[in-house]
GROMACS .gro file of C-alpha atoms in nm:
model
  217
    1UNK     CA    1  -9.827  -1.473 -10.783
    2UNK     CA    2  -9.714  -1.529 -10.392
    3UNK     CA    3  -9.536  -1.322 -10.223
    4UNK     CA    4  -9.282  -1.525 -10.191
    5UNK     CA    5  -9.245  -1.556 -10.534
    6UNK     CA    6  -9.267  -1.201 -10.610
    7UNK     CA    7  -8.957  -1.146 -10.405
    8UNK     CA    8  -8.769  -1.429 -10.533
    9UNK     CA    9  -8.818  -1.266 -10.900
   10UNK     CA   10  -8.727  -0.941 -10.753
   11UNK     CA   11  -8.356  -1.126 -10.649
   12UNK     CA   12  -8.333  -1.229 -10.939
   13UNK     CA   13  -8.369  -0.939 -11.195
   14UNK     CA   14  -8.290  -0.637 -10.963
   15UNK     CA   15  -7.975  -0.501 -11.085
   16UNK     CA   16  -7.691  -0.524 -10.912
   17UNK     CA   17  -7.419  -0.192 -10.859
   18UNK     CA   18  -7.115  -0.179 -11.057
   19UNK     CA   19  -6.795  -0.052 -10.931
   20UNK     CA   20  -6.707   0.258 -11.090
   21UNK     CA   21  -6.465   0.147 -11.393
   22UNK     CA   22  -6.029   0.277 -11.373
   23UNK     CA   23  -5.974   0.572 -11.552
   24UNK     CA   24  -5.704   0.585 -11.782
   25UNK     CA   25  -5.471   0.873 -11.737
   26UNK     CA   26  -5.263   1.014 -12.049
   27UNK     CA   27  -4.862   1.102 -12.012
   28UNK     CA   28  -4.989   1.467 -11.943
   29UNK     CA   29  -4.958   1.720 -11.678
   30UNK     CA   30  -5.305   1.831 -11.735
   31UNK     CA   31  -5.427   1.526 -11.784
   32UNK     CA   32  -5.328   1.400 -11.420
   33UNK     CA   33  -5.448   1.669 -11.261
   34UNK     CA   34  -5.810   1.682 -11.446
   35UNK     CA   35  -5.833   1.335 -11.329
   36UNK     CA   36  -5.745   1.381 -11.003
   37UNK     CA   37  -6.007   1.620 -10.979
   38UNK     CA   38  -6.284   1.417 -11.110
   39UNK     CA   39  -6.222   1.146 -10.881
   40UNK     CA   40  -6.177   1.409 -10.565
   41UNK     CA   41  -6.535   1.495 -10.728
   42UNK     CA   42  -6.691   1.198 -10.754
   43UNK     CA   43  -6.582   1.074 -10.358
   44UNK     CA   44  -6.303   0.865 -10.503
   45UNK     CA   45  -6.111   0.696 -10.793
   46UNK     CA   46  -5.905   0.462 -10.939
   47UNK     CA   47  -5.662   0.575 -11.207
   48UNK     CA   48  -5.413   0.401 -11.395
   49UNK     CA   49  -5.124   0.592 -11.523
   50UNK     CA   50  -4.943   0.570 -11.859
   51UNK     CA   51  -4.662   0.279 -11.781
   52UNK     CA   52  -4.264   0.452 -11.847
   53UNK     CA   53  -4.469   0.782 -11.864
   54UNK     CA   54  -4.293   1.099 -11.662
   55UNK     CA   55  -4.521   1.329 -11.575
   56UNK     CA   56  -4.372   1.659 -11.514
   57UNK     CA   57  -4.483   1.916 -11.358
   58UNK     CA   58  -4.456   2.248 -11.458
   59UNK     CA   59  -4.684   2.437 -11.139
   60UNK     CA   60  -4.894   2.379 -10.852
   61UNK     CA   61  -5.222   2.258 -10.878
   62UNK     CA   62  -5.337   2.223 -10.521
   63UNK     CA   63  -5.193   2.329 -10.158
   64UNK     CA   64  -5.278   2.618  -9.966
   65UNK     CA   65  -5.159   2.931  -9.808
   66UNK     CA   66  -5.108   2.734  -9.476
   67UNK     CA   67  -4.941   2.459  -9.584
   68UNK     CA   68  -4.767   2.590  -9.877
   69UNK     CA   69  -4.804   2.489 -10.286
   70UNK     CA   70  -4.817   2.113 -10.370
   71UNK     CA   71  -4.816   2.007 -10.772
   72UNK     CA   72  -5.090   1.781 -10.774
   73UNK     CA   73  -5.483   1.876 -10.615
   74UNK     CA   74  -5.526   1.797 -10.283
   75UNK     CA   75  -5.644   1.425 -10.274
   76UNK     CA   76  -5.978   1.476  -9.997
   77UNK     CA   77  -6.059   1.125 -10.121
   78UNK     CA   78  -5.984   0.780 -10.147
   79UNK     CA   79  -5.762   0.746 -10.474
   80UNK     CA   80  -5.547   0.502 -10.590
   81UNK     CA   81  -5.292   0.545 -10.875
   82UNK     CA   82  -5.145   0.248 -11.025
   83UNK     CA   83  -4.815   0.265 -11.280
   84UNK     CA   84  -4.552   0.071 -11.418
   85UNK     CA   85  -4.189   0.257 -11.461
   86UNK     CA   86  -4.400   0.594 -11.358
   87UNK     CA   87  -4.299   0.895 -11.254
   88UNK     CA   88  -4.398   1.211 -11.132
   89UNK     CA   89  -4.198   1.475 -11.027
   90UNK     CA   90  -4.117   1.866 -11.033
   91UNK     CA   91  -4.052   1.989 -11.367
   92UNK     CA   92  -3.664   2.145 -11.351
   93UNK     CA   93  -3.751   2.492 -11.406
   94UNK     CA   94  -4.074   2.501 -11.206
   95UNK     CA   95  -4.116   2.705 -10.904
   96UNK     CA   96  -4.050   2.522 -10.543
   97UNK     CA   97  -4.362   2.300 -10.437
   98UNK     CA   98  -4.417   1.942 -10.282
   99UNK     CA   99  -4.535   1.685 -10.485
  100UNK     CA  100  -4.833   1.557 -10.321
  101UNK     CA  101  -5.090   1.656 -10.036
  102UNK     CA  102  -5.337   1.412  -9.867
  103UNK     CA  103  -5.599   1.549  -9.641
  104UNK     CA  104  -5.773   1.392  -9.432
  105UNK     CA  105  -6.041   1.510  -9.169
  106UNK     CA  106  -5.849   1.630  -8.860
  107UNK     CA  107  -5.710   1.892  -9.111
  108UNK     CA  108  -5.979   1.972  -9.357
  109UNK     CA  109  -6.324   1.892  -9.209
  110UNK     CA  110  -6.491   1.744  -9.525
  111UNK     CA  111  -6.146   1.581  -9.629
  112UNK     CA  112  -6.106   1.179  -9.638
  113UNK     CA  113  -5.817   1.140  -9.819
  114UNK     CA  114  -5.614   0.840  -9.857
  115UNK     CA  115  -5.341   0.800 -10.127
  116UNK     CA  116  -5.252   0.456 -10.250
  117UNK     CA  117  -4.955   0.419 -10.511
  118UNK     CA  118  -4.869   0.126 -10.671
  119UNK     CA  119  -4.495   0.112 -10.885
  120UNK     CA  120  -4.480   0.513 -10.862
  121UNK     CA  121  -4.172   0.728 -10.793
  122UNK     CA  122  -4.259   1.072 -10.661
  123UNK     CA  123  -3.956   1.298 -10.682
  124UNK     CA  124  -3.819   1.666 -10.728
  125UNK     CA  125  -4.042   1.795 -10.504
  126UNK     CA  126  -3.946   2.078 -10.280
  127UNK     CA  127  -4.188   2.216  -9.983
  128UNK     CA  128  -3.894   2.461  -9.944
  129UNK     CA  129  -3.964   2.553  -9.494
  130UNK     CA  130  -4.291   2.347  -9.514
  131UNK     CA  131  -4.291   1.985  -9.456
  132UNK     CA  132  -4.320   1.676  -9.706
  133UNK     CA  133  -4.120   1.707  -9.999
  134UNK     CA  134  -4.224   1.409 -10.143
  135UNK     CA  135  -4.574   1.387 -10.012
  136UNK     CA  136  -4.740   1.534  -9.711
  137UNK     CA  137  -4.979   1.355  -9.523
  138UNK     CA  138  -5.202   1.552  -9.328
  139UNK     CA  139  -5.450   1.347  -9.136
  140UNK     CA  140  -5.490   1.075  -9.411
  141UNK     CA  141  -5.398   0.763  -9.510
  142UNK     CA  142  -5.083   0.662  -9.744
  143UNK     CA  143  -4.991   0.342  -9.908
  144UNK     CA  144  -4.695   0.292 -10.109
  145UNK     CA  145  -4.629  -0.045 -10.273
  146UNK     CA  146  -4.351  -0.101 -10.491
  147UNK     CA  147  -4.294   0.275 -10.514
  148UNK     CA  148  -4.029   0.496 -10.449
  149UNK     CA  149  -4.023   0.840 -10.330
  150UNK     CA  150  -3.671   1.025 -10.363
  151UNK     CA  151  -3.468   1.328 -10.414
  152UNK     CA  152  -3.742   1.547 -10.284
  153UNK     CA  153  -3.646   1.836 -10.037
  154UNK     CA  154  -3.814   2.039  -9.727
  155UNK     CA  155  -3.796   2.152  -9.333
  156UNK     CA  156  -3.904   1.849  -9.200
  157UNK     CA  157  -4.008   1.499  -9.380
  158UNK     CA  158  -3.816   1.583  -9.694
  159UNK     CA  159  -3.927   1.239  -9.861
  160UNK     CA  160  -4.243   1.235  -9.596
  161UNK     CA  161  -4.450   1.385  -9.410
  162UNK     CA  162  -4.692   1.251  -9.174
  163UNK     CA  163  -4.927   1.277  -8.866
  164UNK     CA  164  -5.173   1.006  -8.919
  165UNK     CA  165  -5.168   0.656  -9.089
  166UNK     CA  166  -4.840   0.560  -9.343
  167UNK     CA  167  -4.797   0.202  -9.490
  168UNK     CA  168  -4.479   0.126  -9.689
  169UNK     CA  169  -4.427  -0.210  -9.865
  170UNK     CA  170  -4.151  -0.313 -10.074
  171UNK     CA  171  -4.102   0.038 -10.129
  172UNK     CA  172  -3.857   0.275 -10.115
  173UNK     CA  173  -3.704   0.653  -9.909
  174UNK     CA  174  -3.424   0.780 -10.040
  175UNK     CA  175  -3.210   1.040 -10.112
  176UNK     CA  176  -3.421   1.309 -10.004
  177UNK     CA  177  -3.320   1.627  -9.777
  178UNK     CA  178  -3.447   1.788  -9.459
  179UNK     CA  179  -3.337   2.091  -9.320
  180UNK     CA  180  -3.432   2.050  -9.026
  181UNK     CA  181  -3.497   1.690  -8.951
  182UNK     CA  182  -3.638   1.350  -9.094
  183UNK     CA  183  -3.466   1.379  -9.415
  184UNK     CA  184  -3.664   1.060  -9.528
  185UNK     CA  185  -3.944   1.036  -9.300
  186UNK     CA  186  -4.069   1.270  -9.026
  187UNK     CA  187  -4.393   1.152  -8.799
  188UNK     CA  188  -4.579   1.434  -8.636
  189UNK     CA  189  -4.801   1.169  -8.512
  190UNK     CA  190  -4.993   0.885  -8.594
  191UNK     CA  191  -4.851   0.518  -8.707
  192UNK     CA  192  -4.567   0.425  -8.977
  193UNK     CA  193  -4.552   0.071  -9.108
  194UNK     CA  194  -4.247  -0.050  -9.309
  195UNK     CA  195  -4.228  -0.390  -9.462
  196UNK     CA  196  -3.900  -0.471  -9.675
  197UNK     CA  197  -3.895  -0.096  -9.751
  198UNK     CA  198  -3.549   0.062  -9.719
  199UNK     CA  199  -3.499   0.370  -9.565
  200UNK     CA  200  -3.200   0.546  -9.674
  201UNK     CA  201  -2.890   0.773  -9.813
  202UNK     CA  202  -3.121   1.074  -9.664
  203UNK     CA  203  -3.001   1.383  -9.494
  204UNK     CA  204  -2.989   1.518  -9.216
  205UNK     CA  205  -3.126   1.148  -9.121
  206UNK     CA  206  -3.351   0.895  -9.222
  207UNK     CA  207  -3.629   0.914  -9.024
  208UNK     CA  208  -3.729   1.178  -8.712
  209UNK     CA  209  -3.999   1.239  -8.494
  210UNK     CA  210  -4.222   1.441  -8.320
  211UNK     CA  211  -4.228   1.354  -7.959
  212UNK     CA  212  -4.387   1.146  -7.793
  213UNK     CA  213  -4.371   0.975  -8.175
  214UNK     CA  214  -4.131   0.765  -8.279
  215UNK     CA  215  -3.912   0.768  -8.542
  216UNK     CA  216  -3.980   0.551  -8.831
  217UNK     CA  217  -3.652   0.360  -8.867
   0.00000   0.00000   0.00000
C-alpha cells in the first residue's frame, strides 16, 4: 500500500469525537445540584430540566464566605440548562441565599463559567446585603433566552448582578428588590445586552450602575 493510500484509509475509518450527550435532570433538588456538579466536573454540560417541574430549594449548595450563600454550586463552567414552564427558586421556609452564582476567571482563577438558560424562571432568591438575588455574575458570562428572573431580593442587582458579559433575549426582569440600588439589574462592569427583554415593576429602580458603567435600561 502507498502512502497515500494509507492515509486516505486512515480518513476514512479514524473515529470521529462525539459531543458529550444532554443530561436529563429529574424534578429534584438533589438531583439539580448532583448534575450541576458533574458537569462543573467534567469542564462543562448540557442539562435539560424536567418541563412544568419547580425545583425548590430547600439550602445552599454553593457560594462562599465572601460573597455570601447561593442555592445552586457555583457554575466555574460552561453550562447550559434548557426547560419548558421551569422553575427554580428558594424554597419558602429556607434560609436567605441567591439563586445562582457564575464565576468566571477575574474572580476565581480556575473559574470559566458561563450560564446559559433557556425558558427558565429563577426566583425567591434573596442575597440579603450581598448582590444578585436572582443570579450573580461574577466575571462570567450569562445568557437568558426566553427566561425570566423575578421576585428575587438583595443590596444591589436584586434580579442581577453583574461585572462582566450579560445577554438577555426575549426575556424577562421583574419584580425584584434592591436595597440599595438596581432593583432589576445592577452592572459593576462589563457589557449588558437586551433584545425585546423588558425591564420592569422593580424597586428601588430598574436598572443601576457602577460608574463609569452604565445602567442597563
Amino acid at each position: 500500500m502507498t502512502v497515500s493510500g494509507a492515509l486516505a484509509l486512515c480518513a476514512v475509518t479514524a473515529p470521529t469525537a462525539q459531543a458529550a450527550s444532554p443530561t436529563l435532570v429529574p424534578c429534584s433538588e438533589g438531583a439539580l445540584v448532583s448534575a450541576i456538579n458533574a458537569a462543573n466536573a467534567a469542564g462543562g454540560g448540557t442539562l435539560i430540566l424536567a418541563p412544568f417541574c419547580t425545583y425548590s430549594l430547600t439550602s445552599a449548595h454553593g457560594g462562599d464566605d465572601a460573597d455570601g450563600p447561593s442555592g445552586l454550586p457555583n457554575i466555574t463552567s460552561p453550562i447550559s440548562l434548557t426547560g419548558l414552564g421551569t422553575v427554580i427558586t428558594r424554597a419558602a421556609d429556607a434560609d436567605p441565599f441567591r439563586i445562582i452564582e457564575v464565576d468566571g476567571p477575574s474572580h476565581e482563577p480556575s473559574g470559566q463559567g458561563q450560564l446559559t438558560l433557556t425558558t427558565i424562571t429563577v426566583r425567591n432568591g434573596d442575597a440579603g446585603d450581598g448582590v444578585g438575588g436572582g443570579i450573580a455574575n461574577f466575571g462570567g458570562h450569562v445568557i437568558l433566552t426566553a427566561s425570566t428572573v423575578r421576585d428575587n431580593g438583595a443590596d444591589l442587582g436584586g434580579g442581577i448582578y453583574t461585572d462582566n458579559a450579560l445577554t438577555l433575549t426575549a426575556s424577562g426582569v421583574h419584580d425584584n428588590t434592591a436595597a440599595t440600588d438596581g432593583g432589576g439589574i445592577y452592572t459593576n462592569s462589563g457589557s449588558v445586552s437586551l433584545l425585546a427583554s423588558p425591564i420592569v415593576h422593580n424597586t428601588p429602580n430598574n436598572c443601576g450602575a457602577n460608574p463609569p458603567a452604565v445602567p442597563a435600561c
